[in-house]
Short mmCIF file of C-alpha atoms in Angstrom, two decimals:
data_model
loop_
_atom_site.label_atom_id
_atom_site.label_comp_id
_atom_site.label_asym_id
_atom_site.label_seq_id
_atom_site.Cartn_x
_atom_site.Cartn_y
_atom_site.Cartn_z
CA MET A 16 -0.30 0.36 0.17
CA LYS A 17 3.00 2.32 0.79
CA ASN A 18 4.47 1.72 -2.15
CA ASP A 19 0.91 2.24 -4.28
CA THR A 20 0.96 5.72 -2.50
CA ALA A 21 4.11 6.71 -2.92
CA ASN A 22 3.62 5.68 -7.29
CA ILE A 23 0.33 7.97 -6.86
CA THR A 24 1.79 11.12 -5.38
CA ASN A 25 4.67 10.71 -7.51
CA LEU A 26 2.09 10.94 -10.35
CA GLU A 27 0.83 14.09 -8.94
CA LYS A 28 4.49 15.60 -9.08
CA GLU A 29 3.90 16.48 -12.93
CA PHE A 30 0.43 18.28 -12.13
CA PHE A 31 1.23 21.64 -13.24
CA SER A 32 -0.15 23.93 -10.66
CA ILE A 33 -1.58 27.61 -10.16
CA GLU A 34 1.28 29.62 -9.66
CA GLN A 35 2.79 27.45 -12.75
CA LEU A 36 0.09 28.48 -15.44
CA LYS A 37 0.03 32.10 -13.94
CA SER A 38 3.32 32.39 -14.42
CA VAL A 39 2.87 31.76 -18.03
CA SER A 40 2.67 35.00 -20.24
CA ILE A 41 0.27 34.75 -23.63
CA LYS A 42 0.45 35.91 -26.63
CA ASP A 43 -2.59 34.92 -28.86
CA ASN A 44 -2.49 34.97 -32.27
CA GLU A 45 -5.81 35.71 -33.56
CA GLU A 46 -6.01 32.46 -35.41
CA GLY A 47 -9.59 31.73 -35.50
CA LEU A 48 -11.86 28.93 -34.02
CA VAL A 49 -13.44 26.34 -37.18
CA ASP A 50 -15.71 23.73 -36.95
CA LEU A 51 -13.78 20.27 -36.47
CA ARG A 52 -16.36 18.82 -39.58
CA LYS A 53 -16.02 20.77 -42.30
CA ILE A 54 -11.75 19.59 -41.99
CA ALA A 55 -12.09 16.38 -40.22
CA PRO A 56 -15.22 14.60 -41.75
CA SER A 57 -14.96 11.30 -40.69
CA ILE A 58 -13.61 11.72 -36.84
CA ILE A 59 -16.55 10.82 -34.91
CA LEU A 60 -18.11 13.98 -32.53
CA VAL A 61 -20.35 13.60 -29.40
CA PRO A 62 -20.41 17.43 -28.80
CA ARG A 63 -21.16 17.96 -24.36
CA LYS A 64 -25.24 19.25 -24.58
CA ASP A 65 -23.44 22.05 -22.41
CA ASN A 66 -22.21 23.42 -25.09
CA VAL A 67 -24.53 22.80 -27.96
CA SER A 68 -26.59 26.39 -26.85
CA ILE A 69 -23.80 28.28 -27.84
CA THR A 70 -20.89 26.45 -30.11
CA GLY A 71 -24.30 24.34 -31.84
CA ASN A 72 -24.04 20.48 -32.48
CA THR A 73 -20.26 20.10 -33.57
CA VAL A 74 -16.41 20.83 -32.33
CA PHE A 75 -14.89 24.14 -32.85
CA LEU A 76 -11.00 24.23 -32.58
CA ARG A 77 -7.64 26.62 -33.24
CA SER A 78 -7.15 26.53 -36.57
CA THR A 79 -3.76 24.19 -36.19
CA VAL A 80 -4.86 22.70 -34.13
CA ALA A 81 -7.83 20.68 -36.30
CA GLN A 82 -5.03 20.83 -38.94
CA LYS A 83 -3.36 18.37 -36.20
CA LEU A 84 -6.53 16.36 -35.61
CA LYS A 85 -6.76 15.63 -38.75
CA ARG A 86 -3.33 13.78 -39.85
CA VAL A 87 -3.64 12.07 -36.80
CA GLN A 88 -7.31 10.94 -38.12
CA ASP A 89 -5.45 10.67 -41.57
CA ARG A 90 -2.24 8.30 -40.01
CA LEU A 91 -5.32 6.36 -37.74
CA ALA A 92 -6.97 4.98 -40.02
CA LYS A 93 -4.20 4.05 -42.52
CA LYS A 94 -5.07 1.48 -39.34
CA GLY A 95 -8.31 0.78 -39.01
CA LEU A 96 -8.83 3.16 -36.15
CA GLY A 97 -9.56 6.53 -35.57
CA LEU A 98 -10.83 9.17 -33.75
CA LYS A 99 -13.85 10.52 -31.44
CA ILE A 100 -13.58 13.87 -29.62
CA THR A 101 -16.28 14.95 -27.27
CA ASP A 102 -14.77 18.58 -26.34
CA GLY A 103 -13.07 21.45 -28.36
CA TYR A 104 -13.64 25.25 -27.64
CA ARG A 105 -15.65 25.07 -24.40
CA PRO A 106 -17.37 28.43 -24.05
CA ILE A 107 -15.99 29.85 -20.54
CA GLU A 108 -19.55 30.39 -19.26
CA ILE A 109 -19.53 26.37 -19.50
CA GLN A 110 -15.92 26.08 -17.39
CA ALA A 111 -16.72 28.25 -14.95
CA LYS A 112 -19.71 26.41 -13.99
CA TYR A 113 -18.13 23.00 -14.22
CA TYR A 114 -15.13 25.09 -11.64
CA ARG A 115 -17.91 25.91 -9.37
CA GLN A 116 -18.78 21.92 -9.45
CA HIS A 117 -15.79 20.42 -8.22
CA LEU A 118 -14.73 23.00 -5.92
CA SER A 119 -17.75 22.94 -3.83
CA ARG A 120 -17.11 19.51 -3.96
CA ASN A 121 -13.76 19.38 -2.66
CA LYS A 122 -14.86 21.70 -0.03
CA LYS A 123 -16.97 19.75 1.01
CA THR A 124 -14.83 16.59 0.77
CA HIS A 125 -11.70 18.26 2.87
CA PRO A 126 -13.19 21.07 4.04
CA GLU A 127 -9.34 21.36 6.46
CA LEU A 128 -8.08 22.40 3.04
CA SER A 129 -6.75 26.08 2.87
CA LYS A 130 -8.31 27.92 -0.76
CA ARG A 131 -5.59 27.79 -2.33
CA ALA A 132 -4.55 23.71 -1.54
CA LEU A 133 -8.69 23.21 -2.37
CA GLU A 134 -7.73 25.47 -5.55
CA ASN A 135 -5.06 22.96 -6.99
CA LEU A 136 -7.17 20.05 -5.67
CA THR A 137 -9.79 21.13 -7.96
CA ILE A 138 -8.07 21.88 -11.61
CA LYS A 139 -6.55 17.91 -11.53
CA PHE A 140 -9.84 17.77 -12.99
CA CYS A 141 -10.92 20.80 -13.99
CA ALA A 142 -9.85 23.97 -14.86
CA LYS A 143 -9.54 27.34 -13.06
CA PRO A 144 -11.88 29.41 -15.98
CA GLU A 145 -9.39 32.49 -16.13
CA LEU A 146 -6.66 29.63 -16.94
CA SER A 147 -8.62 27.30 -18.73
CA PHE A 148 -7.70 25.46 -22.21
CA HIS A 149 -10.35 24.85 -23.57
CA PRO A 150 -11.57 27.42 -23.83
CA THR A 151 -8.86 28.46 -25.61
CA GLY A 152 -10.15 26.45 -28.89
CA GLY A 153 -6.79 24.54 -28.30
CA ALA A 154 -7.19 21.82 -26.27
CA VAL A 155 -9.48 17.89 -27.00
CA ASP A 156 -11.22 15.58 -25.55
CA LEU A 157 -11.31 12.45 -27.50
CA THR A 158 -10.32 8.96 -27.57
CA ILE A 159 -9.91 6.33 -30.52
CA ILE A 160 -12.04 4.02 -31.92
CA LYS A 161 -11.77 0.54 -34.41
CA LEU A 162 -13.14 2.09 -37.83
CA ASN A 163 -15.49 -1.46 -38.87
CA THR A 164 -17.14 -1.59 -34.83
CA LYS A 165 -17.59 2.65 -33.64
CA ARG A 166 -15.95 0.72 -30.26
CA GLU A 167 -13.86 3.09 -28.07
CA LEU A 168 -10.45 1.25 -27.14
CA TRP A 169 -10.53 0.35 -23.99
CA MET A 170 -8.72 3.05 -22.55
CA GLY A 171 -9.41 1.62 -18.50
CA THR A 172 -12.26 4.35 -17.52
CA LYS A 173 -15.12 6.13 -20.08
CA ILE A 174 -13.48 9.92 -20.72
CA ASP A 175 -14.97 12.45 -17.48
CA VAL A 176 -14.19 9.81 -14.39
CA PHE A 177 -13.06 11.18 -12.22
CA THR A 178 -10.64 8.65 -9.94
CA GLU A 179 -6.86 8.22 -10.12
CA LYS A 180 -7.06 5.66 -13.00
CA VAL A 181 -7.35 7.99 -15.62
CA TYR A 182 -4.22 9.69 -14.60
CA SER A 183 -2.35 9.54 -18.04
CA PHE A 184 0.04 6.51 -16.35
CA TYR A 185 -2.05 4.68 -14.21
CA PRO A 186 -0.03 1.73 -13.29
CA TYR A 187 -2.45 -0.90 -12.06
CA LEU A 188 -3.95 -1.59 -15.13
CA ALA A 189 -4.05 -4.25 -17.66
CA LYS A 190 -1.57 -4.49 -20.86
CA THR A 191 -4.22 -4.22 -22.60
CA VAL A 192 -5.04 -0.64 -20.97
CA LEU A 193 -1.57 0.80 -21.15
CA ASP A 194 -0.71 -0.64 -24.72
CA ASN A 195 -4.29 1.13 -26.04
CA ARG A 196 -2.84 4.56 -24.66
CA LYS A 197 -0.13 4.09 -25.01
CA ILE A 198 -1.34 4.13 -28.71
CA LEU A 199 -3.55 7.40 -28.08
CA PHE A 200 -0.33 9.38 -26.12
CA ARG A 201 1.94 8.58 -29.12
CA GLU A 202 -0.41 10.05 -31.98
CA MET A 203 -0.85 13.33 -30.75
CA ASP A 204 3.18 13.79 -29.85
CA LYS A 205 4.09 13.49 -33.85
CA GLU A 206 2.11 17.12 -33.47
CA ASN A 207 3.47 18.08 -30.45
CA PHE A 208 0.76 17.76 -28.38
CA TYR A 209 0.06 18.03 -24.41
CA ASN A 210 -1.15 15.43 -22.07
CA LEU A 211 -2.56 16.28 -19.61
CA PRO A 212 -0.71 13.70 -17.36
CA SER A 213 -4.61 14.08 -15.13
CA GLU A 214 -6.61 13.05 -17.55
CA TRP A 215 -5.69 10.40 -20.59
CA TRP A 216 -8.23 11.18 -22.49
CA HIS A 217 -7.25 15.67 -22.72
CA PHE A 218 -4.77 17.11 -25.06
CA SER A 219 -3.70 20.68 -25.54
CA TYR A 220 -1.45 22.61 -27.98
CA GLY A 221 -1.07 26.18 -27.92
CA THR A 222 -2.12 26.90 -24.59
CA ILE A 223 -0.58 27.93 -21.41
CA ASP A 224 0.01 24.38 -19.99
CA TRP A 225 1.14 23.06 -23.38
CA ALA A 226 3.39 26.69 -23.54
CA LEU A 227 5.49 25.56 -18.89
CA TYR A 228 5.89 21.51 -20.64
CA TYR A 229 7.50 22.69 -24.43
CA LYS A 230 9.45 25.57 -22.81
CA LYS A 231 8.31 28.00 -24.85
CA PRO A 232 7.84 31.39 -23.67
CA TYR A 233 5.23 32.28 -24.04
CA ALA A 234 1.28 30.33 -24.83
CA ILE A 235 -0.22 30.89 -28.72
CA TYR A 236 -4.24 30.53 -27.93
CA ASN A 237 -6.19 33.16 -24.71
CA VAL A 238 -8.74 32.82 -23.43
CA LYS A 239 -12.12 34.04 -25.54
CA LYS A 240 -15.85 34.68 -26.24
CA PHE A 241 -17.10 31.98 -29.35
CA LYS A 242 -19.07 34.36 -31.02
CA ASN A 243 -15.26 36.83 -31.19
CA TYR A 244 -12.86 35.02 -33.04
CA ILE A 245 -15.17 31.79 -35.45
CA THR A 246 -12.81 32.03 -38.84
#
């Protein structure tokens, strides 16, 4: 049990703190959002219901991110696989709602924690709105499917299940699960995405966490309102 706890603690050392995220400069390149369905129509999109009233029944992303995902899709298709995407650009008001919900649950579960400790606990699974990734259009939640059956490769959990098993490199999983995650990580890494280590399904490009990981001088995507940057 002690070794298990130590392993999880070591994994969590890779998570960025609020202080680290706040330290990153942002110079938005003003790249627009595009409808991923028009860029890569073979990708299966299952947009979040909360987003649909604002963004419609599709997924929007910055144009560079969309092109990168198209290339991932094309490579996977040669292996009989494909992408399934559940979230891309997320309106800032939706992000704020999710953050309040997560923070409230953590306050009830951990009343002993300070405000900053609660915030750092909460951002494991939900970013603070002003430091968030999805509302930049540079983050995406996805998994891999088999093209012939449209069934997802088993990654050990479903998307948006919030336990330690969703940590990207959680070691206590079946070999098949670990191999499936490796396929996903390898393909996304080829396009220089950053995988959020607390969520195997979440990948970013151009965001503040991406800039930290790749040691960039600044992030190139900032949080913006949806209507302000549709291409």
